[in-house]
XYZ file of C-alpha atoms in Angstrom:
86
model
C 80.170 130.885 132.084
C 78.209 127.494 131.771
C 74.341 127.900 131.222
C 71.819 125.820 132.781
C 68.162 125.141 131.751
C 65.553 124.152 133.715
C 62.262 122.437 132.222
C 59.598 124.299 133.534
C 57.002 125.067 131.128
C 55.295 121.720 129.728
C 52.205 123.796 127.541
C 54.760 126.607 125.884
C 55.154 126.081 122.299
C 53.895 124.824 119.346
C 52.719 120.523 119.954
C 56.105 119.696 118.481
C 58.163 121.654 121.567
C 55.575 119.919 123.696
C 56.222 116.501 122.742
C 60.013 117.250 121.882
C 60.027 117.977 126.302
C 57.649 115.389 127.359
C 59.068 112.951 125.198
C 63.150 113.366 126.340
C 63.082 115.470 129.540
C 61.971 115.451 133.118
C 59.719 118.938 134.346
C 62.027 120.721 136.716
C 65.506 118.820 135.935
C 68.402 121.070 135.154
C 70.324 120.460 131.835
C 73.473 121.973 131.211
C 72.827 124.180 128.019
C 75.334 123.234 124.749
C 74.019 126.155 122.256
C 71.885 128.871 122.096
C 70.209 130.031 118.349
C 68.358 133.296 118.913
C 66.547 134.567 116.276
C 63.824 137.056 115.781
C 61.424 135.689 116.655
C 62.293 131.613 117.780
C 64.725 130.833 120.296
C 65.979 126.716 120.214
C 68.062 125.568 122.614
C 70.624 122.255 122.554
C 71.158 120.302 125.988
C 74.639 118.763 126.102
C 72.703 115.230 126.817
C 70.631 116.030 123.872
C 73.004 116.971 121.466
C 71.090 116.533 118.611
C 67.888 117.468 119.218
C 66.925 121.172 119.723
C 64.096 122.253 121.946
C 62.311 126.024 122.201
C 63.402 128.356 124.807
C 60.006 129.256 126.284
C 60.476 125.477 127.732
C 62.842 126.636 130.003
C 64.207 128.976 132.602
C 67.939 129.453 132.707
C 70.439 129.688 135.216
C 74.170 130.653 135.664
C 76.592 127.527 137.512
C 75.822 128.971 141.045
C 71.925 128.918 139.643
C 70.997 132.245 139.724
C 68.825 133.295 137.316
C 70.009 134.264 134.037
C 67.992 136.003 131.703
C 69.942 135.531 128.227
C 67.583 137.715 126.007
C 69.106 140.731 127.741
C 72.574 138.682 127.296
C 74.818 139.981 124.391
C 76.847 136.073 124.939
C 73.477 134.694 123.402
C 71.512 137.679 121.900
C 73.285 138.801 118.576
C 70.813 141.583 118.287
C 72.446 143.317 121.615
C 76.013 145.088 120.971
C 78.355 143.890 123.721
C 79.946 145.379 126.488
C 83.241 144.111 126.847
């Protein structure tokens, strides 16, 4: 399944994540999504047009490749704390 992110949320984060978005994205484009790093407490994202830079997850909302929403903290694919179900 191919992930998409859409820039949405221009005040989330810490001024870093802020200035990460304004600085390299457009509010509202969708990106197609390269990685996901969940952690605890931090979730950073990498855009395949951004491939080295990595941006904070409350930036964004996601979507599946017919856009439908997808929520990957209840997504075992991205969320290593979930056991999976396949």
């Amino acid at each position: 399944m191919s992930l998409y992110a859409r820039y949405v949320e221009p005040d989330a984060g810490y001024p870093f994540d802020k200035e990460n978005c304004q600085r390299y994205l457009t509010l509202y484009e969708r990106y197609l999504v390269k990685f996901v790093d969940m952690g605890q407490s931090h979730t950073s994202i990498v855009l395949e047009q951004f491939p080295k830079i990595t941006f904070n997850s409350v930036n964004f909302d996601f979507f599946d490749e017919f856009n439908n929403p997808h929520d990957i903290y209840k997504d075992p694919e991205y969320n290593p704390y979930l056991e999976a179900d396949y």
